[in-house]
PDB file of N, CA and C in Angstrom:
ATOM      1  N   LEU P 185     -22.034   0.051   7.413  1.00 81.00           N
ATOM      2  CA  LEU P 185     -20.673  -0.662   6.899  1.00 81.00           C
ATOM      3  C   LEU P 185     -20.973  -1.849   6.223  1.00 81.00           C
ATOM      4  N   PRO P 186     -21.468  -1.836   4.954  1.00 84.00           N
ATOM      5  CA  PRO P 186     -21.578  -3.063   3.971  1.00 84.00           C
ATOM      6  C   PRO P 186     -20.218  -3.959   4.023  1.00 84.00           C
ATOM      7  N   GLU P 187     -19.109  -3.259   4.349  1.00 87.00           N
ATOM      8  CA  GLU P 187     -17.693  -3.873   3.941  1.00 87.00           C
ATOM      9  C   GLU P 187     -17.417  -4.845   5.328  1.00 87.00           C
ATOM     10  N   LEU P 188     -17.959  -4.761   6.425  1.00 88.00           N
ATOM     11  CA  LEU P 188     -17.673  -5.470   7.568  1.00 88.00           C
ATOM     12  C   LEU P 188     -17.524  -7.003   7.262  1.00 88.00           C
ATOM     13  N   GLY P 189     -16.534  -7.517   7.727  1.00 88.00           N
ATOM     14  CA  GLY P 189     -16.253  -9.090   7.557  1.00 88.00           C
ATOM     15  C   GLY P 189     -15.573  -9.139   6.233  1.00 88.00           C
ATOM     16  N   ARG P 190     -15.432  -8.322   5.427  1.00 90.00           N
ATOM     17  CA  ARG P 190     -14.687  -8.646   4.019  1.00 90.00           C
ATOM     18  C   ARG P 190     -13.185  -7.819   4.094  1.00 90.00           C
ATOM     19  N   LEU P 191     -12.915  -6.948   4.959  1.00 90.00           N
ATOM     20  CA  LEU P 191     -11.601  -6.101   5.118  1.00 90.00           C
ATOM     21  C   LEU P 191     -10.872  -6.596   6.368  1.00 90.00           C
ATOM     22  N   ASN P 192      -9.689  -6.090   6.167  1.00 90.00           N
ATOM     23  CA  ASN P 192      -8.826  -6.515   7.560  1.00 90.00           C
ATOM     24  C   ASN P 192      -9.001  -5.225   8.428  1.00 90.00           C
ATOM     25  N   ARG P 193      -8.481  -5.697   9.518  1.00 90.00           N
ATOM     26  CA  ARG P 193      -8.453  -4.608  10.806  1.00 90.00           C
ATOM     27  C   ARG P 193      -8.209  -3.330  10.439  1.00 90.00           C
ATOM     28  N   ARG P 194      -6.877  -3.028   9.581  1.00 89.00           N
ATOM     29  CA  ARG P 194      -6.342  -1.707   9.422  1.00 89.00           C
ATOM     30  C   ARG P 194      -7.234  -0.993   8.342  1.00 89.00           C
ATOM     31  N   GLN P 195      -7.920  -1.823   7.374  1.00 91.00           N
ATOM     32  CA  GLN P 195      -8.690  -1.228   6.379  1.00 91.00           C
ATOM     33  C   GLN P 195      -9.892  -0.747   7.010  1.00 91.00           C
ATOM     34  N   ILE P 196     -10.767  -1.746   7.808  1.00 91.00           N
ATOM     35  CA  ILE P 196     -11.908  -1.340   8.411  1.00 91.00           C
ATOM     36  C   ILE P 196     -11.810  -0.049   9.274  1.00 91.00           C
ATOM     37  N   ALA P 197     -10.635   0.080  10.097  1.00 90.00           N
ATOM     38  CA  ALA P 197     -10.466   1.246  10.995  1.00 90.00           C
ATOM     39  C   ALA P 197     -10.264   2.539  10.039  1.00 90.00           C
ATOM     40  N   ALA P 198      -9.537   2.556   8.912  1.00 89.00           N
ATOM     41  CA  ALA P 198      -9.388   3.428   8.160  1.00 89.00           C
ATOM     42  C   ALA P 198     -10.782   4.000   7.403  1.00 89.00           C
ATOM     43  N   LEU P 199     -11.532   2.892   6.976  1.00 89.00           N
ATOM     44  CA  LEU P 199     -12.919   3.189   6.521  1.00 89.00           C
ATOM     45  C   LEU P 199     -13.766   3.899   7.379  1.00 89.00           C
ATOM     46  N   ALA P 200     -13.690   3.507   8.577  1.00 91.00           N
ATOM     47  CA  ALA P 200     -14.566   4.173   9.730  1.00 91.00           C
ATOM     48  C   ALA P 200     -14.059   5.343  10.222  1.00 91.00           C
ATOM     49  N   GLY P 201     -12.781   5.822   9.842  1.00 87.00           N
ATOM     50  CA  GLY P 201     -12.176   6.859  10.195  1.00 87.00           C
ATOM     51  C   GLY P 201     -11.603   6.905  11.720  1.00 87.00           C
ATOM     52  N   LEU P 202     -11.348   5.677  12.062  1.00 89.00           N
ATOM     53  CA  LEU P 202     -10.760   5.416  13.434  1.00 89.00           C
ATOM     54  C   LEU P 202      -9.164   5.200  13.288  1.00 89.00           C
ATOM     55  N   ALA P 203      -8.493   5.066  12.138  1.00 85.00           N
ATOM     56  CA  ALA P 203      -7.073   4.780  11.925  1.00 85.00           C
ATOM     57  C   ALA P 203      -6.245   5.877  12.349  1.00 85.00           C
ATOM     58  N   PRO P 204      -5.222   6.007  13.037  1.00 80.00           N
ATOM     59  CA  PRO P 204      -4.233   6.955  13.335  1.00 80.00           C
ATOM     60  C   PRO P 204      -3.416   7.308  12.243  1.00 80.00           C
ATOM     61  N   PHE P 205      -3.202   8.423  11.920  1.00 77.00           N
ATOM     62  CA  PHE P 205      -2.288   9.021  10.796  1.00 77.00           C
ATOM     63  C   PHE P 205      -1.336  10.031  11.662  1.00 77.00           C
ATOM     64  N   THR P 206      -0.303   9.896  11.349  1.00 77.00           N
ATOM     65  CA  THR P 206       1.018  10.599  11.737  1.00 77.00           C
ATOM     66  C   THR P 206       1.227  11.804  10.898  1.00 77.00           C
ATOM     67  N   ARG P 207       1.237  12.994  11.631  1.00 72.00           N
ATOM     68  CA  ARG P 207       1.699  14.224  10.837  1.00 72.00           C
ATOM     69  C   ARG P 207       3.271  14.433  10.981  1.00 72.00           C
ATOM     70  N   GLN P 208       4.016  14.354   9.973  1.00 72.00           N
ATOM     71  CA  GLN P 208       5.528  14.470  10.027  1.00 72.00           C
ATOM     72  C   GLN P 208       5.958  15.116   8.711  1.00 72.00           C
ATOM     73  N   SER P 209       7.119  15.952   8.934  1.00 71.00           N
ATOM     74  CA  SER P 209       7.488  16.511   7.804  1.00 71.00           C
ATOM     75  C   SER P 209       8.949  16.699   8.074  1.00 71.00           C
ATOM     76  N   GLY P 210       9.903  15.949   7.534  1.00 70.00           N
ATOM     77  CA  GLY P 210      11.418  16.359   7.657  1.00 70.00           C
ATOM     78  C   GLY P 210      11.746  15.940   9.191  1.00 70.00           C
ATOM     79  N   GLN P 211      12.279  16.982   9.732  1.00 73.00           N
ATOM     80  CA  GLN P 211      12.603  16.980  11.249  1.00 73.00           C
ATOM     81  C   GLN P 211      11.408  17.085  12.193  1.00 73.00           C
ATOM     82  N   TRP P 212      10.301  17.590  11.677  1.00 66.00           N
ATOM     83  CA  TRP P 212       9.251  18.054  12.545  1.00 66.00           C
ATOM     84  C   TRP P 212       8.250  16.876  12.701  1.00 66.00           C
ATOM     85  N   ARG P 213       8.052  16.416  14.007  1.00 71.00           N
ATOM     86  CA  ARG P 213       7.241  15.412  14.570  1.00 71.00           C
ATOM     87  C   ARG P 213       5.988  15.971  15.265  1.00 71.00           C
ATOM     88  N   GLY P 214       4.861  15.716  14.494  1.00 72.00           N
ATOM     89  CA  GLY P 214       3.556  16.091  15.070  1.00 72.00           C
ATOM     90  C   GLY P 214       2.893  14.991  15.681  1.00 72.00           C
ATOM     91  N   LYS P 215       1.750  15.096  16.316  1.00 74.00           N
ATOM     92  CA  LYS P 215       0.786  14.011  16.879  1.00 74.00           C
ATOM     93  C   LYS P 215       0.036  13.340  15.973  1.00 74.00           C
ATOM     94  N   SER P 216      -0.272  12.088  16.066  1.00 76.00           N
ATOM     95  CA  SER P 216      -1.390  11.275  15.264  1.00 76.00           C
ATOM     96  C   SER P 216      -2.805  11.724  15.489  1.00 76.00           C
ATOM     97  N   PHE P 217      -3.268  11.498  14.563  1.00 77.00           N
ATOM     98  CA  PHE P 217      -4.727  12.055  14.505  1.00 77.00           C
ATOM     99  C   PHE P 217      -5.660  11.026  13.750  1.00 77.00           C
ATOM    100  N   ILE P 218      -7.020  11.159  13.971  1.00 81.00           N
ATOM    101  CA  ILE P 218      -7.906  10.309  13.370  1.00 81.00           C
ATOM    102  C   ILE P 218      -8.851  11.180  12.346  1.00 81.00           C
ATOM    103  N   GLY P 219      -9.266  10.766  11.339  1.00 78.00           N
ATOM    104  CA  GLY P 219     -10.200  11.446  10.538  1.00 78.00           C
ATOM    105  C   GLY P 219     -10.584  10.789   9.131  1.00 78.00           C
ATOM    106  N   GLY P 220     -11.292  11.604   8.407  1.00 81.00           N
ATOM    107  CA  GLY P 220     -11.592  10.673   7.069  1.00 81.00           C
ATOM    108  C   GLY P 220     -12.611   9.799   7.302  1.00 81.00           C
ATOM    109  N   GLY P 221     -12.892   9.118   6.548  1.00 84.00           N
ATOM    110  CA  GLY P 221     -13.565   7.873   6.793  1.00 84.00           C
ATOM    111  C   GLY P 221     -15.185   8.309   6.832  1.00 84.00           C
ATOM    112  N   ARG P 222     -15.991   7.583   7.493  1.00 87.00           N
ATOM    113  CA  ARG P 222     -17.410   7.883   7.577  1.00 87.00           C
ATOM    114  C   ARG P 222     -17.639   8.473   8.771  1.00 87.00           C
ATOM    115  N   LYS P 223     -18.242   9.627   8.971  1.00 88.00           N
ATOM    116  CA  LYS P 223     -18.240  10.387  10.161  1.00 88.00           C
ATOM    117  C   LYS P 223     -19.301   9.771  11.118  1.00 88.00           C
ATOM    118  N   SER P 224     -20.454   9.383  10.461  1.00 91.00           N
ATOM    119  CA  SER P 224     -21.791   8.720  11.049  1.00 91.00           C
ATOM    120  C   SER P 224     -21.283   7.474  11.796  1.00 91.00           C
ATOM    121  N   VAL P 225     -20.520   6.631  11.194  1.00 91.00           N
ATOM    122  CA  VAL P 225     -20.172   5.425  11.787  1.00 91.00           C
ATOM    123  C   VAL P 225     -19.099   5.675  12.964  1.00 91.00           C
ATOM    124  N   ARG P 226     -18.179   6.782  12.778  1.00 90.00           N
ATOM    125  CA  ARG P 226     -17.267   7.143  13.748  1.00 90.00           C
ATOM    126  C   ARG P 226     -17.767   7.390  14.863  1.00 90.00           C
ATOM    127  N   CYS P 227     -19.046   8.288  14.774  1.00 92.00           N
ATOM    128  CA  CYS P 227     -19.801   9.081  15.826  1.00 92.00           C
ATOM    129  C   CYS P 227     -20.476   7.749  16.555  1.00 92.00           C
ATOM    130  N   ALA P 228     -21.030   6.898  15.892  1.00 94.00           N
ATOM    131  CA  ALA P 228     -21.827   5.725  16.589  1.00 94.00           C
ATOM    132  C   ALA P 228     -20.953   4.758  17.291  1.00 94.00           C
ATOM    133  N   LEU P 229     -19.875   4.361  16.947  1.00 93.00           N
ATOM    134  CA  LEU P 229     -18.832   3.590  17.343  1.00 93.00           C
ATOM    135  C   LEU P 229     -18.186   4.253  18.590  1.00 93.00           C
ATOM    136  N   PHE P 230     -18.108   5.705  18.658  1.00 94.00           N
ATOM    137  CA  PHE P 230     -17.599   6.461  19.750  1.00 94.00           C
ATOM    138  C   PHE P 230     -18.555   6.229  20.972  1.00 94.00           C
ATOM    139  N   VAL P 231     -19.885   6.433  20.657  1.00 96.00           N
ATOM    140  CA  VAL P 231     -20.994   6.122  21.695  1.00 96.00           C
ATOM    141  C   VAL P 231     -20.849   4.868  22.180  1.00 96.00           C
ATOM    142  N   SER P 232     -20.842   3.708  21.226  1.00 95.00           N
ATOM    143  CA  SER P 232     -20.823   2.312  21.734  1.00 95.00           C
ATOM    144  C   SER P 232     -19.587   2.174  22.622  1.00 95.00           C
ATOM    145  N   ALA P 233     -18.614   2.762  22.247  1.00 95.00           N
ATOM    146  CA  ALA P 233     -17.308   2.448  23.141  1.00 95.00           C
ATOM    147  C   ALA P 233     -17.556   3.153  24.467  1.00 95.00           C
ATOM    148  N   LEU P 234     -18.127   4.297  24.689  1.00 95.00           N
ATOM    149  CA  LEU P 234     -18.424   4.889  25.877  1.00 95.00           C
ATOM    150  C   LEU P 234     -19.127   3.827  26.855  1.00 95.00           C
ATOM    151  N   SER P 235     -20.129   3.094  26.142  1.00 95.00           N
ATOM    152  CA  SER P 235     -21.050   2.179  26.900  1.00 95.00           C
ATOM    153  C   SER P 235     -20.327   1.016  27.224  1.00 95.00           C
ATOM    154  N   ALA P 236     -19.361   0.497  26.091  1.00 93.00           N
ATOM    155  CA  ALA P 236     -18.792  -0.688  26.252  1.00 93.00           C
ATOM    156  C   ALA P 236     -17.742  -0.491  27.433  1.00 93.00           C
ATOM    157  N   LYS P 237     -17.039   0.699  27.655  1.00 94.00           N
ATOM    158  CA  LYS P 237     -16.058   1.006  28.644  1.00 94.00           C
ATOM    159  C   LYS P 237     -16.622   1.040  30.086  1.00 94.00           C
ATOM    160  N   THR P 238     -17.981   1.410  30.027  1.00 94.00           N
ATOM    161  CA  THR P 238     -18.513   1.350  31.384  1.00 94.00           C
ATOM    162  C   THR P 238     -18.904   0.060  31.800  1.00 94.00           C
ATOM    163  N   HIS P 239     -19.608  -0.750  30.803  1.00 94.00           N
ATOM    164  CA  HIS P 239     -20.260  -1.816  31.311  1.00 94.00           C
ATOM    165  C   HIS P 239     -19.822  -3.358  30.906  1.00 94.00           C
ATOM    166  N   ASN P 240     -18.628  -3.252  30.126  1.00 93.00           N
ATOM    167  CA  ASN P 240     -17.957  -4.453  29.445  1.00 93.00           C
ATOM    168  C   ASN P 240     -16.698  -4.631  30.286  1.00 93.00           C
ATOM    169  N   LYS P 241     -16.335  -5.563  30.988  1.00 93.00           N
ATOM    170  CA  LYS P 241     -15.178  -5.929  31.695  1.00 93.00           C
ATOM    171  C   LYS P 241     -13.955  -5.705  30.782  1.00 93.00           C
ATOM    172  N   THR P 242     -13.897  -6.389  29.758  1.00 92.00           N
ATOM    173  CA  THR P 242     -12.779  -6.460  28.888  1.00 92.00           C
ATOM    174  C   THR P 242     -12.481  -4.932  28.241  1.00 92.00           C
ATOM    175  N   PHE P 243     -13.406  -4.210  27.774  1.00 95.00           N
ATOM    176  CA  PHE P 243     -13.158  -2.958  27.301  1.00 95.00           C
ATOM    177  C   PHE P 243     -12.752  -2.007  28.626  1.00 95.00           C
ATOM    178  N   LYS P 244     -13.340  -2.174  29.739  1.00 95.00           N
ATOM    179  CA  LYS P 244     -13.076  -1.415  30.759  1.00 95.00           C
ATOM    180  C   LYS P 244     -11.629  -1.553  31.042  1.00 95.00           C
ATOM    181  N   THR P 245     -11.075  -2.810  31.271  1.00 95.00           N
ATOM    182  CA  THR P 245      -9.895  -3.158  31.456  1.00 95.00           C
ATOM    183  C   THR P 245      -8.716  -2.683  30.675  1.00 95.00           C
ATOM    184  N   PHE P 246      -9.189  -2.674  29.353  1.00 96.00           N
ATOM    185  CA  PHE P 246      -8.168  -2.101  28.103  1.00 96.00           C
ATOM    186  C   PHE P 246      -8.144  -0.696  28.186  1.00 96.00           C
ATOM    187  N   PHE P 247      -9.171  -0.043  28.541  1.00 97.00           N
ATOM    188  CA  PHE P 247      -9.257   1.440  28.689  1.00 97.00           C
ATOM    189  C   PHE P 247      -8.341   1.907  29.843  1.00 97.00           C
ATOM    190  N   GLU P 248      -8.574   1.172  31.119  1.00 97.00           N
ATOM    191  CA  GLU P 248      -7.712   1.592  32.309  1.00 97.00           C
ATOM    192  C   GLU P 248      -6.385   1.394  32.054  1.00 97.00           C
ATOM    193  N   ASN P 249      -5.880   0.239  31.328  1.00 97.00           N
ATOM    194  CA  ASN P 249      -4.574   0.078  31.097  1.00 97.00           C
ATOM    195  C   ASN P 249      -3.854   1.014  30.478  1.00 97.00           C
ATOM    196  N   LEU P 250      -4.561   1.600  29.154  1.00 96.00           N
ATOM    197  CA  LEU P 250      -4.014   2.612  28.457  1.00 96.00           C
ATOM    198  C   LEU P 250      -3.976   3.937  29.112  1.00 96.00           C
ATOM    199  N   VAL P 251      -4.787   4.374  30.026  1.00 97.00           N
ATOM    200  CA  VAL P 251      -4.705   5.469  30.990  1.00 97.00           C
ATOM    201  C   VAL P 251      -3.689   5.477  31.630  1.00 97.00           C
ATOM    202  N   LYS P 252      -3.348   4.075  32.390  1.00 97.00           N
ATOM    203  CA  LYS P 252      -2.322   3.825  33.229  1.00 97.00           C
ATOM    204  C   LYS P 252      -0.951   4.089  32.520  1.00 97.00           C
ATOM    205  N   ALA P 253      -0.941   3.730  31.417  1.00 97.00           N
ATOM    206  CA  ALA P 253       0.288   3.730  30.581  1.00 97.00           C
ATOM    207  C   ALA P 253       0.569   5.206  30.169  1.00 97.00           C
ATOM    208  N   GLY P 254      -0.303   5.924  30.606  1.00 95.00           N
ATOM    209  CA  GLY P 254       0.146   7.556  30.227  1.00 95.00           C
ATOM    210  C   GLY P 254      -0.606   8.004  29.065  1.00 95.00           C
ATOM    211  N   LYS P 255      -1.733   7.270  28.433  1.00 93.00           N
ATOM    212  CA  LYS P 255      -2.367   7.956  27.126  1.00 93.00           C
ATOM    213  C   LYS P 255      -3.285   8.844  27.617  1.00 93.00           C
ATOM    214  N   PRO P 256      -3.578   9.856  26.899  1.00 92.00           N
ATOM    215  CA  PRO P 256      -4.855  10.641  27.397  1.00 92.00           C
ATOM    216  C   PRO P 256      -6.238   9.790  27.074  1.00 92.00           C
ATOM    217  N   LYS P 257      -7.327  10.367  27.963  1.00 94.00           N
ATOM    218  CA  LYS P 257      -8.320   9.482  27.961  1.00 94.00           C
ATOM    219  C   LYS P 257      -9.214   9.448  26.697  1.00 94.00           C
ATOM    220  N   MET P 258      -9.060  10.659  25.829  1.00 93.00           N
ATOM    221  CA  MET P 258      -9.492  10.467  24.633  1.00 93.00           C
ATOM    222  C   MET P 258      -9.021   9.602  23.565  1.00 93.00           C
ATOM    223  N   VAL P 259      -7.518   9.595  23.759  1.00 92.00           N
ATOM    224  CA  VAL P 259      -6.927   8.605  22.793  1.00 92.00           C
ATOM    225  C   VAL P 259      -7.306   7.086  23.312  1.00 92.00           C
ATOM    226  N   ALA P 260      -7.385   6.962  24.446  1.00 95.00           N
ATOM    227  CA  ALA P 260      -7.989   5.580  24.787  1.00 95.00           C
ATOM    228  C   ALA P 260      -9.296   5.225  24.468  1.00 95.00           C
ATOM    229  N   MET P 261     -10.055   6.288  24.557  1.00 95.00           N
ATOM    230  CA  MET P 261     -11.570   5.993  24.020  1.00 95.00           C
ATOM    231  C   MET P 261     -11.574   5.694  22.679  1.00 95.00           C
ATOM    232  N   ILE P 262     -10.670   6.299  21.753  1.00 93.00           N
ATOM    233  CA  ILE P 262     -10.612   5.755  20.526  1.00 93.00           C
ATOM    234  C   ILE P 262      -9.937   4.680  20.306  1.00 93.00           C
ATOM    235  N   ALA P 263      -9.126   4.433  20.997  1.00 94.00           N
ATOM    236  CA  ALA P 263      -8.631   2.796  21.028  1.00 94.00           C
ATOM    237  C   ALA P 263      -9.598   1.726  21.274  1.00 94.00           C
ATOM    238  N   VAL P 264     -10.273   2.151  22.196  1.00 96.00           N
ATOM    239  CA  VAL P 264     -11.687   1.323  22.507  1.00 96.00           C
ATOM    240  C   VAL P 264     -12.642   1.114  21.441  1.00 96.00           C
ATOM    241  N   ALA P 265     -12.951   2.124  20.648  1.00 95.00           N
ATOM    242  CA  ALA P 265     -13.741   2.052  19.640  1.00 95.00           C
ATOM    243  C   ALA P 265     -13.195   1.278  18.518  1.00 95.00           C
ATOM    244  N   ARG P 266     -11.869   1.488  18.263  1.00 94.00           N
ATOM    245  CA  ARG P 266     -11.326   0.740  17.250  1.00 94.00           C
ATOM    246  C   ARG P 266     -11.334  -0.709  17.668  1.00 94.00           C
ATOM    247  N   LYS P 267     -11.093  -1.164  18.844  1.00 94.00           N
ATOM    248  CA  LYS P 267     -11.041  -2.511  19.285  1.00 94.00           C
ATOM    249  C   LYS P 267     -12.474  -2.909  19.102  1.00 94.00           C
ATOM    250  N   LEU P 268     -13.354  -2.217  19.595  1.00 94.00           N
ATOM    251  CA  LEU P 268     -14.794  -2.864  19.357  1.00 94.00           C
ATOM    252  C   LEU P 268     -15.080  -2.971  17.820  1.00 94.00           C
ATOM    253  N   LEU P 269     -14.743  -2.133  16.945  1.00 94.00           N
ATOM    254  CA  LEU P 269     -15.005  -2.136  15.409  1.00 94.00           C
ATOM    255  C   LEU P 269     -14.215  -3.308  14.872  1.00 94.00           C
ATOM    256  N   THR P 270     -12.931  -3.645  15.277  1.00 93.00           N
ATOM    257  CA  THR P 270     -12.356  -4.937  14.943  1.00 93.00           C
ATOM    258  C   THR P 270     -12.982  -6.096  15.571  1.00 93.00           C
ATOM    259  N   GLN P 271     -13.339  -6.144  16.621  1.00 93.00           N
ATOM    260  CA  GLN P 271     -14.186  -7.491  17.098  1.00 93.00           C
ATOM    261  C   GLN P 271     -15.236  -7.678  16.246  1.00 93.00           C
ATOM    262  N   ILE P 272     -15.961  -6.744  16.016  1.00 92.00           N
ATOM    263  CA  ILE P 272     -17.259  -6.936  15.362  1.00 92.00           C
ATOM    264  C   ILE P 272     -17.016  -7.265  13.815  1.00 92.00           C
ATOM    265  N   ASN P 273     -15.987  -6.753  13.356  1.00 93.00           N
ATOM    266  CA  ASN P 273     -15.573  -7.155  12.035  1.00 93.00           C
ATOM    267  C   ASN P 273     -15.318  -8.726  11.785  1.00 93.00           C
ATOM    268  N   ALA P 274     -14.639  -9.062  13.056  1.00 92.00           N
ATOM    269  CA  ALA P 274     -13.924 -10.549  13.166  1.00 92.00           C
ATOM    270  C   ALA P 274     -15.175 -11.465  13.287  1.00 92.00           C
ATOM    271  N   MET P 275     -16.361 -10.916  14.282  1.00 93.00           N
ATOM    272  CA  MET P 275     -17.490 -11.789  14.172  1.00 93.00           C
ATOM    273  C   MET P 275     -18.285 -12.051  13.086  1.00 93.00           C
ATOM    274  N   ILE P 276     -18.480 -11.043  12.466  1.00 93.00           N
ATOM    275  CA  ILE P 276     -19.247 -11.018  10.958  1.00 93.00           C
ATOM    276  C   ILE P 276     -18.301 -11.810  10.106  1.00 93.00           C
ATOM    277  N   ARG P 277     -16.988 -11.824   9.966  1.00 93.00           N
ATOM    278  CA  ARG P 277     -16.192 -12.538   9.077  1.00 93.00           C
ATOM    279  C   ARG P 277     -16.359 -13.833   9.440  1.00 93.00           C
ATOM    280  N   ASP P 278     -16.157 -14.217  10.806  1.00 92.00           N
ATOM    281  CA  ASP P 278     -16.125 -15.855  11.141  1.00 92.00           C
ATOM    282  C   ASP P 278     -17.502 -16.375  11.277  1.00 92.00           C
ATOM    283  N   ASN P 279     -18.666 -15.555  11.332  1.00 91.00           N
ATOM    284  CA  ASN P 279     -19.972 -15.915  11.435  1.00 91.00           C
ATOM    285  C   ASN P 279     -20.206 -16.485  12.998  1.00 91.00           C
ATOM    286  N   ARG P 280     -19.578 -15.663  13.833  1.00 91.00           N
ATOM    287  CA  ARG P 280     -19.738 -16.241  15.217  1.00 91.00           C
ATOM    288  C   ARG P 280     -20.366 -15.204  16.319  1.00 91.00           C
ATOM    289  N   PRO P 281     -21.253 -15.728  17.206  1.00 89.00           N
ATOM    290  CA  PRO P 281     -21.749 -14.661  18.323  1.00 89.00           C
ATOM    291  C   PRO P 281     -20.711 -13.908  19.087  1.00 89.00           C
ATOM    292  N   TRP P 282     -21.208 -12.946  19.699  1.00 84.00           N
ATOM    293  CA  TRP P 282     -20.280 -12.388  20.874  1.00 84.00           C
ATOM    294  C   TRP P 282     -19.988 -13.211  22.211  1.00 84.00           C
ATOM    295  N   THR P 283     -18.953 -13.430  22.432  1.00 80.00           N
ATOM    296  CA  THR P 283     -18.245 -14.036  23.582  1.00 80.00           C
ATOM    297  C   THR P 283     -17.652 -13.248  24.356  1.00 80.00           C
ATOM    298  N   GLU P 284     -17.812 -13.158  25.638  1.00 75.00           N
ATOM    299  CA  GLU P 284     -17.035 -12.359  26.622  1.00 75.00           C
ATOM    300  C   GLU P 284     -15.404 -12.856  26.556  1.00 75.00           C
ATOM    301  N   GLN P 285     -14.423 -12.162  26.412  1.00 68.00           N
ATOM    302  CA  GLN P 285     -13.077 -12.387  26.431  1.00 68.00           C
ATOM    303  C   GLN P 285     -12.493 -12.811  27.690  1.00 68.00           C
ATOM    304  N   LYS P 286     -11.752 -13.930  28.102  1.00 63.00           N
ATOM    305  CA  LYS P 286     -11.200 -14.046  29.198  1.00 63.00           C
ATOM    306  C   LYS P 286      -9.805 -13.311  29.400  1.00 63.00           C
ATOM    307  N   THR P 287      -9.676 -12.474  30.333  1.00 52.00           N
ATOM    308  CA  THR P 287      -8.517 -11.595  30.760  1.00 52.00           C
ATOM    309  C   THR P 287      -7.631 -12.288  31.671  1.00 52.00           C
TER     310      THR P 287
END
């Protein structure tokens, strides 16, 4: 993603295919889904999110809180991937190294 650091969090999530899109038509309300974007980036972020959820306290807590709130585990994993992407984007934009967030 050469655009990292240049786009805002919503734009970068859409570019990677991690932005939720809602299916609606008139009275019918469907579920949100992700798609589009760059599949290879989305797959790499998903695998990275799996590792981050397991080994990083911040992401693990974020995932567990979403699941406790009633979100399906796959939805929570995509949220972790999107959070990881937005943090990487901010790190590159601000030219700063990774620092563990305090929860």
